[in-house]
Amino acid sequence: MKKVYAAPDSLSAGHVRNLLQQAGIDARLRNQYLTGGVGDLPVNECWPEVWVDDSDELRALSLLAELKAQTARPGPDWVCPQCGEVNEGQFSECWRCGAQRKSLE
Ligand SMILES: [Zn+2]
């Protein structure tokens, strides 16, 4: 078995496990009941982990990379219609004047 994922992250371990199972990979959760209960271990040893068979490791990792890329993509920068300020894609209103972002569609 190989560990392909450990929470916390932008994705929950349960979600990752479900996704891999939908792709036909026999993914298992470990540590899901230990979170917050073990004071002496380093925190990252208590995180829920997702494990797969050795033969599924590469496929699982590439699926995860795809999923993270989708989740992390904030969208393109946009220009405020009111003051002309350039704002990063994750903001829905202008940081400078507070104007709402207009849909590009
Ligand atoms: Zn503005």
PDB file of N, CA and C and ligand atoms in Angstrom:
ATOM      1  N   MET A   1       0.843  -1.201   0.000  1.00  0.00           N
ATOM      2  CA  MET A   1       0.000   0.000   0.000  1.00  0.00           C
ATOM      3  C   MET A   1       0.876   1.248   0.000  1.00  0.00           C
ATOM      4  N   LYS A   2       0.378   2.294  -0.668  1.00  0.00           N
ATOM      5  CA  LYS A   2       1.102   3.567  -0.731  1.00  0.00           C
ATOM      6  C   LYS A   2       0.191   4.692  -0.278  1.00  0.00           C
ATOM      7  N   LYS A   3       0.759   5.628   0.469  1.00  0.00           N
ATOM      8  CA  LYS A   3      -0.017   6.798   0.872  1.00  0.00           C
ATOM      9  C   LYS A   3       0.037   7.820  -0.256  1.00  0.00           C
ATOM     10  N   VAL A   4      -1.129   8.258  -0.722  1.00  0.00           N
ATOM     11  CA  VAL A   4      -1.149   9.234  -1.817  1.00  0.00           C
ATOM     12  C   VAL A   4      -1.685  10.587  -1.381  1.00  0.00           C
ATOM     13  N   TYR A   5      -2.230  10.648  -0.160  1.00  0.00           N
ATOM     14  CA  TYR A   5      -2.833  11.912   0.254  1.00  0.00           C
ATOM     15  C   TYR A   5      -2.929  11.962   1.764  1.00  0.00           C
ATOM     16  N   ALA A   6      -2.699  13.159   2.354  1.00  0.00           N
ATOM     17  CA  ALA A   6      -2.933  13.368   3.778  1.00  0.00           C
ATOM     18  C   ALA A   6      -3.630  14.701   3.973  1.00  0.00           C
ATOM     19  N   ALA A   7      -4.663  14.728   4.766  1.00  0.00           N
ATOM     20  CA  ALA A   7      -5.386  15.965   5.067  1.00  0.00           C
ATOM     21  C   ALA A   7      -4.680  16.652   6.233  1.00  0.00           C
ATOM     22  N   PRO A   8      -4.935  17.881   6.611  1.00  0.00           N
ATOM     23  CA  PRO A   8      -5.896  18.758   5.937  1.00  0.00           C
ATOM     24  C   PRO A   8      -5.293  19.423   4.722  1.00  0.00           C
ATOM     25  N   ASP A   9      -6.189  19.739   3.833  1.00  0.00           N
ATOM     26  CA  ASP A   9      -5.806  20.418   2.601  1.00  0.00           C
ATOM     27  C   ASP A   9      -7.072  21.097   2.111  1.00  0.00           C
ATOM     28  N   SER A  10      -7.051  21.554   0.874  1.00  0.00           N
ATOM     29  CA  SER A  10      -8.269  22.152   0.340  1.00  0.00           C
ATOM     30  C   SER A  10      -9.323  21.081   0.068  1.00  0.00           C
ATOM     31  N   LEU A  11      -8.890  19.824   0.076  1.00  0.00           N
ATOM     32  CA  LEU A  11      -9.812  18.717  -0.159  1.00  0.00           C
ATOM     33  C   LEU A  11      -9.844  17.843   1.078  1.00  0.00           C
ATOM     34  N   SER A  12     -10.989  17.254   1.381  1.00  0.00           N
ATOM     35  CA  SER A  12     -11.027  16.353   2.516  1.00  0.00           C
ATOM     36  C   SER A  12     -10.606  14.956   2.087  1.00  0.00           C
ATOM     37  N   ALA A  13     -10.052  14.198   3.025  1.00  0.00           N
ATOM     38  CA  ALA A  13      -9.583  12.852   2.717  1.00  0.00           C
ATOM     39  C   ALA A  13     -10.731  11.974   2.228  1.00  0.00           C
ATOM     40  N   GLY A  14     -11.917  12.154   2.807  1.00  0.00           N
ATOM     41  CA  GLY A  14     -13.063  11.351   2.393  1.00  0.00           C
ATOM     42  C   GLY A  14     -13.450  11.627   0.952  1.00  0.00           C
ATOM     43  N   HIS A  15     -13.354  12.893   0.562  1.00  0.00           N
ATOM     44  CA  HIS A  15     -13.674  13.273  -0.808  1.00  0.00           C
ATOM     45  C   HIS A  15     -12.674  12.650  -1.773  1.00  0.00           C
ATOM     46  N   VAL A  16     -11.408  12.699  -1.396  1.00  0.00           N
ATOM     47  CA  VAL A  16     -10.356  12.119  -2.229  1.00  0.00           C
ATOM     48  C   VAL A  16     -10.569  10.614  -2.382  1.00  0.00           C
ATOM     49  N   ARG A  17     -10.893   9.964  -1.260  1.00  0.00           N
ATOM     50  CA  ARG A  17     -11.129   8.522  -1.293  1.00  0.00           C
ATOM     51  C   ARG A  17     -12.283   8.199  -2.245  1.00  0.00           C
ATOM     52  N   ASN A  18     -13.385   8.953  -2.130  1.00  0.00           N
ATOM     53  CA  ASN A  18     -14.538   8.702  -3.008  1.00  0.00           C
ATOM     54  C   ASN A  18     -14.182   8.880  -4.471  1.00  0.00           C
ATOM     55  N   LEU A  19     -13.416   9.928  -4.740  1.00  0.00           N
ATOM     56  CA  LEU A  19     -13.039  10.213  -6.111  1.00  0.00           C
ATOM     57  C   LEU A  19     -12.210   9.082  -6.708  1.00  0.00           C
ATOM     58  N   LEU A  20     -11.250   8.601  -5.932  1.00  0.00           N
ATOM     59  CA  LEU A  20     -10.399   7.519  -6.423  1.00  0.00           C
ATOM     60  C   LEU A  20     -11.207   6.242  -6.619  1.00  0.00           C
ATOM     61  N   GLN A  21     -12.148   6.007  -5.707  1.00  0.00           N
ATOM     62  CA  GLN A  21     -12.977   4.800  -5.843  1.00  0.00           C
ATOM     63  C   GLN A  21     -13.846   4.879  -7.098  1.00  0.00           C
ATOM     64  N   GLN A  22     -14.337   6.083  -7.397  1.00  0.00           N
ATOM     65  CA  GLN A  22     -15.123   6.244  -8.617  1.00  0.00           C
ATOM     66  C   GLN A  22     -14.300   5.950  -9.856  1.00  0.00           C
ATOM     67  N   ALA A  23     -12.988   6.158  -9.756  1.00  0.00           N
ATOM     68  CA  ALA A  23     -12.097   5.888 -10.878  1.00  0.00           C
ATOM     69  C   ALA A  23     -11.661   4.425 -10.899  1.00  0.00           C
ATOM     70  N   GLY A  24     -12.215   3.622  -9.992  1.00  0.00           N
ATOM     71  CA  GLY A  24     -11.917   2.193  -9.984  1.00  0.00           C
ATOM     72  C   GLY A  24     -10.698   1.819  -9.167  1.00  0.00           C
ATOM     73  N   ILE A  25     -10.212   2.759  -8.345  1.00  0.00           N
ATOM     74  CA  ILE A  25      -9.039   2.497  -7.507  1.00  0.00           C
ATOM     75  C   ILE A  25      -9.496   2.134  -6.097  1.00  0.00           C
ATOM     76  N   ASP A  26      -8.913   1.071  -5.546  1.00  0.00           N
ATOM     77  CA  ASP A  26      -9.287   0.616  -4.218  1.00  0.00           C
ATOM     78  C   ASP A  26      -8.593   1.474  -3.161  1.00  0.00           C
ATOM     79  N   ALA A  27      -9.186   2.631  -2.854  1.00  0.00           N
ATOM     80  CA  ALA A  27      -8.572   3.575  -1.923  1.00  0.00           C
ATOM     81  C   ALA A  27      -9.111   3.347  -0.515  1.00  0.00           C
ATOM     82  N   ARG A  28      -8.215   3.480   0.470  1.00  0.00           N
ATOM     83  CA  ARG A  28      -8.613   3.276   1.876  1.00  0.00           C
ATOM     84  C   ARG A  28      -8.246   4.495   2.700  1.00  0.00           C
ATOM     85  N   LEU A  29      -9.084   4.797   3.676  1.00  0.00           N
ATOM     86  CA  LEU A  29      -8.783   5.863   4.628  1.00  0.00           C
ATOM     87  C   LEU A  29      -8.081   5.275   5.843  1.00  0.00           C
ATOM     88  N   ARG A  30      -7.052   5.991   6.315  1.00  0.00           N
ATOM     89  CA  ARG A  30      -6.428   5.619   7.589  1.00  0.00           C
ATOM     90  C   ARG A  30      -6.415   6.840   8.489  1.00  0.00           C
ATOM     91  N   ASN A  31      -6.375   6.593   9.787  1.00  0.00           N
ATOM     92  CA  ASN A  31      -6.292   7.667  10.793  1.00  0.00           C
ATOM     93  C   ASN A  31      -7.553   8.494  10.894  1.00  0.00           C
ATOM     94  N   GLN A  32      -8.643   8.065  10.273  1.00  0.00           N
ATOM     95  CA  GLN A  32      -9.793   8.970  10.254  1.00  0.00           C
ATOM     96  C   GLN A  32     -10.399   9.166  11.638  1.00  0.00           C
ATOM     97  N   TYR A  33     -10.156   8.258  12.569  1.00  0.00           N
ATOM     98  CA  TYR A  33     -10.748   8.424  13.898  1.00  0.00           C
ATOM     99  C   TYR A  33      -9.761   8.995  14.915  1.00  0.00           C
ATOM    100  N   LEU A  34      -8.526   9.244  14.482  1.00  0.00           N
ATOM    101  CA  LEU A  34      -7.510   9.682  15.429  1.00  0.00           C
ATOM    102  C   LEU A  34      -7.383  11.194  15.515  1.00  0.00           C
ATOM    103  N   THR A  35      -7.915  11.897  14.536  1.00  0.00           N
ATOM    104  CA  THR A  35      -7.691  13.342  14.461  1.00  0.00           C
ATOM    105  C   THR A  35      -8.062  14.038  15.763  1.00  0.00           C
ATOM    106  N   GLY A  36      -7.120  14.761  16.321  1.00  0.00           N
ATOM    107  CA  GLY A  36      -7.377  15.537  17.517  1.00  0.00           C
ATOM    108  C   GLY A  36      -7.317  14.740  18.800  1.00  0.00           C
ATOM    109  N   GLY A  37      -7.143  13.435  18.715  1.00  0.00           N
ATOM    110  CA  GLY A  37      -7.213  12.624  19.919  1.00  0.00           C
ATOM    111  C   GLY A  37      -5.880  12.201  20.486  1.00  0.00           C
ATOM    112  N   VAL A  38      -4.798  12.412  19.744  1.00  0.00           N
ATOM    113  CA  VAL A  38      -3.504  11.916  20.187  1.00  0.00           C
ATOM    114  C   VAL A  38      -2.541  13.072  20.386  1.00  0.00           C
ATOM    115  N   GLY A  39      -2.262  13.399  21.640  1.00  0.00           N
ATOM    116  CA  GLY A  39      -1.485  14.586  21.935  1.00  0.00           C
ATOM    117  C   GLY A  39       0.011  14.461  21.720  1.00  0.00           C
ATOM    118  N   ASP A  40       0.561  13.265  21.791  1.00  0.00           N
ATOM    119  CA  ASP A  40       2.010  13.115  21.773  1.00  0.00           C
ATOM    120  C   ASP A  40       2.597  12.965  20.378  1.00  0.00           C
ATOM    121  N   LEU A  41       1.760  12.658  19.408  1.00  0.00           N
ATOM    122  CA  LEU A  41       2.276  12.465  18.051  1.00  0.00           C
ATOM    123  C   LEU A  41       2.375  13.807  17.337  1.00  0.00           C
ATOM    124  N   PRO A  42       3.305  13.920  16.407  1.00  0.00           N
ATOM    125  CA  PRO A  42       3.305  15.123  15.554  1.00  0.00           C
ATOM    126  C   PRO A  42       1.946  15.233  14.861  1.00  0.00           C
ATOM    127  N   VAL A  43       1.502  16.468  14.671  1.00  0.00           N
ATOM    128  CA  VAL A  43       0.157  16.674  14.140  1.00  0.00           C
ATOM    129  C   VAL A  43      -0.069  15.933  12.830  1.00  0.00           C
ATOM    130  N   ASN A  44       0.944  15.949  11.966  1.00  0.00           N
ATOM    131  CA  ASN A  44       0.702  15.361  10.650  1.00  0.00           C
ATOM    132  C   ASN A  44       0.635  13.838  10.679  1.00  0.00           C
ATOM    133  N   GLU A  45       0.913  13.228  11.822  1.00  0.00           N
ATOM    134  CA  GLU A  45       0.727  11.790  11.925  1.00  0.00           C
ATOM    135  C   GLU A  45      -0.693  11.448  12.319  1.00  0.00           C
ATOM    136  N   CYS A  46      -1.479  12.462  12.646  1.00  0.00           N
ATOM    137  CA  CYS A  46      -2.870  12.244  13.017  1.00  0.00           C
ATOM    138  C   CYS A  46      -3.829  12.589  11.886  1.00  0.00           C
ATOM    139  N   TRP A  47      -3.305  13.156  10.828  1.00  0.00           N
ATOM    140  CA  TRP A  47      -4.178  13.531   9.733  1.00  0.00           C
ATOM    141  C   TRP A  47      -4.761  12.302   9.068  1.00  0.00           C
ATOM    142  N   PRO A  48      -6.004  12.414   8.616  1.00  0.00           N
ATOM    143  CA  PRO A  48      -6.555  11.336   7.799  1.00  0.00           C
ATOM    144  C   PRO A  48      -5.688  11.154   6.554  1.00  0.00           C
ATOM    145  N   GLU A  49      -5.470   9.907   6.185  1.00  0.00           N
ATOM    146  CA  GLU A  49      -4.633   9.617   5.020  1.00  0.00           C
ATOM    147  C   GLU A  49      -5.395   8.728   4.052  1.00  0.00           C
ATOM    148  N   VAL A  50      -5.069   8.847   2.793  1.00  0.00           N
ATOM    149  CA  VAL A  50      -5.648   7.984   1.773  1.00  0.00           C
ATOM    150  C   VAL A  50      -4.545   7.100   1.208  1.00  0.00           C
ATOM    151  N   TRP A  51      -4.795   5.796   1.248  1.00  0.00           N
ATOM    152  CA  TRP A  51      -3.813   4.814   0.782  1.00  0.00           C
ATOM    153  C   TRP A  51      -4.398   4.014  -0.378  1.00  0.00           C
ATOM    154  N   VAL A  52      -3.523   3.624  -1.285  1.00  0.00           N
ATOM    155  CA  VAL A  52      -3.957   2.777  -2.401  1.00  0.00           C
ATOM    156  C   VAL A  52      -2.950   1.642  -2.582  1.00  0.00           C
ATOM    157  N   ASP A  53      -3.337   0.645  -3.369  1.00  0.00           N
ATOM    158  CA  ASP A  53      -2.406  -0.428  -3.707  1.00  0.00           C
ATOM    159  C   ASP A  53      -1.212   0.143  -4.476  1.00  0.00           C
ATOM    160  N   ASP A  54      -0.057  -0.499  -4.335  1.00  0.00           N
ATOM    161  CA  ASP A  54       1.143  -0.041  -5.034  1.00  0.00           C
ATOM    162  C   ASP A  54       0.896   0.144  -6.533  1.00  0.00           C
ATOM    163  N   SER A  55       0.142  -0.783  -7.112  1.00  0.00           N
ATOM    164  CA  SER A  55      -0.047  -0.746  -8.564  1.00  0.00           C
ATOM    165  C   SER A  55      -0.931   0.423  -9.003  1.00  0.00           C
ATOM    166  N   ASP A  56      -1.675   0.994  -8.050  1.00  0.00           N
ATOM    167  CA  ASP A  56      -2.561   2.115  -8.393  1.00  0.00           C
ATOM    168  C   ASP A  56      -1.952   3.476  -8.068  1.00  0.00           C
ATOM    169  N   GLU A  57      -0.739   3.466  -7.501  1.00  0.00           N
ATOM    170  CA  GLU A  57      -0.186   4.711  -6.978  1.00  0.00           C
ATOM    171  C   GLU A  57      -0.074   5.812  -8.038  1.00  0.00           C
ATOM    172  N   LEU A  58       0.522   5.497  -9.176  1.00  0.00           N
ATOM    173  CA  LEU A  58       0.755   6.527 -10.187  1.00  0.00           C
ATOM    174  C   LEU A  58      -0.552   7.091 -10.717  1.00  0.00           C
ATOM    175  N   ARG A  59      -1.521   6.207 -10.929  1.00  0.00           N
ATOM    176  CA  ARG A  59      -2.812   6.660 -11.431  1.00  0.00           C
ATOM    177  C   ARG A  59      -3.498   7.559 -10.398  1.00  0.00           C
ATOM    178  N   ALA A  60      -3.431   7.143  -9.141  1.00  0.00           N
ATOM    179  CA  ALA A  60      -4.055   7.926  -8.077  1.00  0.00           C
ATOM    180  C   ALA A  60      -3.409   9.306  -7.973  1.00  0.00           C
ATOM    181  N   LEU A  61      -2.074   9.353  -8.076  1.00  0.00           N
ATOM    182  CA  LEU A  61      -1.385  10.635  -7.952  1.00  0.00           C
ATOM    183  C   LEU A  61      -1.721  11.563  -9.110  1.00  0.00           C
ATOM    184  N   SER A  62      -1.876  11.009 -10.298  1.00  0.00           N
ATOM    185  CA  SER A  62      -2.190  11.889 -11.416  1.00  0.00           C
ATOM    186  C   SER A  62      -3.632  12.383 -11.322  1.00  0.00           C
ATOM    187  N   LEU A  63      -4.538  11.544 -10.817  1.00  0.00           N
ATOM    188  CA  LEU A  63      -5.914  11.999 -10.589  1.00  0.00           C
ATOM    189  C   LEU A  63      -5.948  13.117  -9.552  1.00  0.00           C
ATOM    190  N   LEU A  64      -5.145  12.955  -8.497  1.00  0.00           N
ATOM    191  CA  LEU A  64      -5.108  13.963  -7.446  1.00  0.00           C
ATOM    192  C   LEU A  64      -4.543  15.283  -7.945  1.00  0.00           C
ATOM    193  N   ALA A  65      -3.511  15.196  -8.780  1.00  0.00           N
ATOM    194  CA  ALA A  65      -2.912  16.414  -9.324  1.00  0.00           C
ATOM    195  C   ALA A  65      -3.935  17.162 -10.164  1.00  0.00           C
ATOM    196  N   GLU A  66      -4.713  16.415 -10.931  1.00  0.00           N
ATOM    197  CA  GLU A  66      -5.768  17.007 -11.743  1.00  0.00           C
ATOM    198  C   GLU A  66      -6.804  17.714 -10.865  1.00  0.00           C
ATOM    199  N   LEU A  67      -7.206  17.013  -9.822  1.00  0.00           N
ATOM    200  CA  LEU A  67      -8.227  17.534  -8.921  1.00  0.00           C
ATOM    201  C   LEU A  67      -7.746  18.806  -8.235  1.00  0.00           C
ATOM    202  N   LYS A  68      -6.499  18.812  -7.783  1.00  0.00           N
ATOM    203  CA  LYS A  68      -5.967  19.990  -7.101  1.00  0.00           C
ATOM    204  C   LYS A  68      -5.851  21.161  -8.064  1.00  0.00           C
ATOM    205  N   ALA A  69      -5.482  20.884  -9.286  1.00  0.00           N
ATOM    206  CA  ALA A  69      -5.363  21.958 -10.268  1.00  0.00           C
ATOM    207  C   ALA A  69      -6.722  22.614 -10.490  1.00  0.00           C
ATOM    208  N   GLN A  70      -7.773  21.790 -10.546  1.00  0.00           N
ATOM    209  CA  GLN A  70      -9.122  22.329 -10.726  1.00  0.00           C
ATOM    210  C   GLN A  70      -9.539  23.165  -9.533  1.00  0.00           C
ATOM    211  N   THR A  71      -9.229  22.653  -8.325  1.00  0.00           N
ATOM    212  CA  THR A  71      -9.666  23.331  -7.111  1.00  0.00           C
ATOM    213  C   THR A  71      -8.919  24.633  -6.891  1.00  0.00           C
ATOM    214  N   ALA A  72      -7.637  24.656  -7.253  1.00  0.00           N
ATOM    215  CA  ALA A  72      -6.798  25.803  -6.931  1.00  0.00           C
ATOM    216  C   ALA A  72      -6.929  26.933  -7.948  1.00  0.00           C
ATOM    217  N   ARG A  73      -7.483  26.632  -9.104  1.00  0.00           N
ATOM    218  CA  ARG A  73      -7.518  27.641 -10.152  1.00  0.00           C
ATOM    219  C   ARG A  73      -8.433  28.814  -9.771  1.00  0.00           C
ATOM    220  N   PRO A  74      -7.885  29.987  -9.566  1.00  0.00           N
ATOM    221  CA  PRO A  74      -8.702  31.103  -9.088  1.00  0.00           C
ATOM    222  C   PRO A  74      -9.373  31.892 -10.205  1.00  0.00           C
ATOM    223  N   GLY A  75      -9.077  31.612 -11.447  1.00  0.00           N
ATOM    224  CA  GLY A  75      -9.618  32.416 -12.535  1.00  0.00           C
ATOM    225  C   GLY A  75      -8.653  33.537 -12.879  1.00  0.00           C
ATOM    226  N   PRO A  76      -8.876  34.169 -14.007  1.00  0.00           N
ATOM    227  CA  PRO A  76      -7.950  35.204 -14.476  1.00  0.00           C
ATOM    228  C   PRO A  76      -8.091  36.500 -13.682  1.00  0.00           C
ATOM    229  N   ASP A  77      -7.036  37.306 -13.696  1.00  0.00           N
ATOM    230  CA  ASP A  77      -7.148  38.650 -13.130  1.00  0.00           C
ATOM    231  C   ASP A  77      -8.228  39.426 -13.884  1.00  0.00           C
ATOM    232  N   TRP A  78      -8.793  40.418 -13.223  1.00  0.00           N
ATOM    233  CA  TRP A  78      -9.831  41.202 -13.889  1.00  0.00           C
ATOM    234  C   TRP A  78      -9.630  42.681 -13.575  1.00  0.00           C
ATOM    235  N   VAL A  79     -10.137  43.516 -14.452  1.00  0.00           N
ATOM    236  CA  VAL A  79      -9.958  44.952 -14.317  1.00  0.00           C
ATOM    237  C   VAL A  79     -11.261  45.579 -13.822  1.00  0.00           C
ATOM    238  N   CYS A  80     -11.159  46.346 -12.738  1.00  0.00           N
ATOM    239  CA  CYS A  80     -12.343  46.991 -12.177  1.00  0.00           C
ATOM    240  C   CYS A  80     -12.959  47.964 -13.184  1.00  0.00           C
ATOM    241  N   PRO A  81     -14.268  47.826 -13.431  1.00  0.00           N
ATOM    242  CA  PRO A  81     -14.934  48.711 -14.404  1.00  0.00           C
ATOM    243  C   PRO A  81     -15.066  50.136 -13.886  1.00  0.00           C
ATOM    244  N   GLN A  82     -14.918  50.305 -12.571  1.00  0.00           N
ATOM    245  CA  GLN A  82     -15.138  51.625 -11.992  1.00  0.00           C
ATOM    246  C   GLN A  82     -13.856  52.440 -11.875  1.00  0.00           C
ATOM    247  N   CYS A  83     -12.787  51.811 -11.367  1.00  0.00           N
ATOM    248  CA  CYS A  83     -11.565  52.577 -11.118  1.00  0.00           C
ATOM    249  C   CYS A  83     -10.368  52.083 -11.933  1.00  0.00           C
ATOM    250  N   GLY A  84     -10.543  50.976 -12.635  1.00  0.00           N
ATOM    251  CA  GLY A  84      -9.466  50.509 -13.499  1.00  0.00           C
ATOM    252  C   GLY A  84      -8.395  49.689 -12.791  1.00  0.00           C
ATOM    253  N   GLU A  85      -8.578  49.415 -11.492  1.00  0.00           N
ATOM    254  CA  GLU A  85      -7.612  48.615 -10.751  1.00  0.00           C
ATOM    255  C   GLU A  85      -7.629  47.166 -11.236  1.00  0.00           C
ATOM    256  N   VAL A  86      -6.442  46.528 -11.272  1.00  0.00           N
ATOM    257  CA  VAL A  86      -6.382  45.119 -11.618  1.00  0.00           C
ATOM    258  C   VAL A  86      -6.501  44.288 -10.347  1.00  0.00           C
ATOM    259  N   ASN A  87      -7.469  43.371 -10.324  1.00  0.00           N
ATOM    260  CA  ASN A  87      -7.708  42.528  -9.149  1.00  0.00           C
ATOM    261  C   ASN A  87      -7.414  41.077  -9.466  1.00  0.00           C
ATOM    262  N   GLU A  88      -6.990  40.310  -8.450  1.00  0.00           N
ATOM    263  CA  GLU A  88      -6.735  38.897  -8.661  1.00  0.00           C
ATOM    264  C   GLU A  88      -8.043  38.128  -8.802  1.00  0.00           C
ATOM    265  N   GLY A  89      -7.957  37.003  -9.523  1.00  0.00           N
ATOM    266  CA  GLY A  89      -9.148  36.256  -9.894  1.00  0.00           C
ATOM    267  C   GLY A  89     -10.015  35.766  -8.751  1.00  0.00           C
ATOM    268  N   GLN A  90      -9.425  35.556  -7.552  1.00  0.00           N
ATOM    269  CA  GLN A  90     -10.239  35.001  -6.464  1.00  0.00           C
ATOM    270  C   GLN A  90     -11.128  36.042  -5.785  1.00  0.00           C
ATOM    271  N   PHE A  91     -10.935  37.334  -6.083  1.00  0.00           N
ATOM    272  CA  PHE A  91     -11.752  38.359  -5.443  1.00  0.00           C
ATOM    273  C   PHE A  91     -12.991  38.665  -6.273  1.00  0.00           C
ATOM    274  N   SER A  92     -14.137  38.818  -5.594  1.00  0.00           N
ATOM    275  CA  SER A  92     -15.369  39.101  -6.319  1.00  0.00           C
ATOM    276  C   SER A  92     -15.691  40.582  -6.317  1.00  0.00           C
ATOM    277  N   GLU A  93     -14.947  41.364  -5.527  1.00  0.00           N
ATOM    278  CA  GLU A  93     -15.117  42.814  -5.638  1.00  0.00           C
ATOM    279  C   GLU A  93     -13.759  43.490  -5.594  1.00  0.00           C
ATOM    280  N   CYS A  94     -13.730  44.724  -6.094  1.00  0.00           N
ATOM    281  CA  CYS A  94     -12.485  45.479  -6.207  1.00  0.00           C
ATOM    282  C   CYS A  94     -11.910  45.785  -4.823  1.00  0.00           C
ATOM    283  N   TRP A  95     -10.622  45.491  -4.610  1.00  0.00           N
ATOM    284  CA  TRP A  95     -10.032  45.749  -3.288  1.00  0.00           C
ATOM    285  C   TRP A  95      -9.869  47.238  -3.055  1.00  0.00           C
ATOM    286  N   ARG A  96      -9.874  48.008  -4.120  1.00  0.00           N
ATOM    287  CA  ARG A  96      -9.586  49.438  -3.991  1.00  0.00           C
ATOM    288  C   ARG A  96     -10.850  50.270  -3.770  1.00  0.00           C
ATOM    289  N   CYS A  97     -11.881  50.025  -4.582  1.00  0.00           N
ATOM    290  CA  CYS A  97     -13.078  50.875  -4.473  1.00  0.00           C
ATOM    291  C   CYS A  97     -14.313  50.093  -4.069  1.00  0.00           C
ATOM    292  N   GLY A  98     -14.215  48.755  -4.020  1.00  0.00           N
ATOM    293  CA  GLY A  98     -15.354  47.959  -3.553  1.00  0.00           C
ATOM    294  C   GLY A  98     -16.396  47.653  -4.612  1.00  0.00           C
ATOM    295  N   ALA A  99     -16.159  48.037  -5.842  1.00  0.00           N
ATOM    296  CA  ALA A  99     -17.130  47.768  -6.911  1.00  0.00           C
ATOM    297  C   ALA A  99     -17.238  46.255  -7.144  1.00  0.00           C
ATOM    298  N   GLN A 100     -18.439  45.805  -7.462  1.00  0.00           N
ATOM    299  CA  GLN A 100     -18.652  44.386  -7.753  1.00  0.00           C
ATOM    300  C   GLN A 100     -17.994  44.016  -9.073  1.00  0.00           C
ATOM    301  N   ARG A 101     -17.457  42.793  -9.089  1.00  0.00           N
ATOM    302  CA  ARG A 101     -16.890  42.296 -10.338  1.00  0.00           C
ATOM    303  C   ARG A 101     -18.020  42.046 -11.327  1.00  0.00           C
ATOM    304  N   LYS A 102     -17.815  42.439 -12.550  1.00  0.00           N
ATOM    305  CA  LYS A 102     -18.827  42.171 -13.576  1.00  0.00           C
ATOM    306  C   LYS A 102     -18.483  40.876 -14.285  1.00  0.00           C
ATOM    307  N   SER A 103     -19.488  40.118 -14.566  1.00  0.00           N
ATOM    308  CA  SER A 103     -19.265  38.875 -15.293  1.00  0.00           C
ATOM    309  C   SER A 103     -18.694  39.170 -16.677  1.00  0.00           C
ATOM    310  N   LEU A 104     -17.750  38.338 -17.066  1.00  0.00           N
ATOM    311  CA  LEU A 104     -17.143  38.544 -18.380  1.00  0.00           C
ATOM    312  C   LEU A 104     -17.990  37.939 -19.490  1.00  0.00           C
ATOM    313  N   GLU A 105     -18.973  37.153 -19.084  1.00  0.00           N
ATOM    314  CA  GLU A 105     -19.807  36.471 -20.090  1.00  0.00           C
ATOM    315  C   GLU A 105     -20.711  37.455 -20.812  1.00  0.00           C
TER     316      GLU A 105
HETATM  317 ZN    ZN B   1     -12.297  49.567  -8.344  1.00  0.00          ZN
END
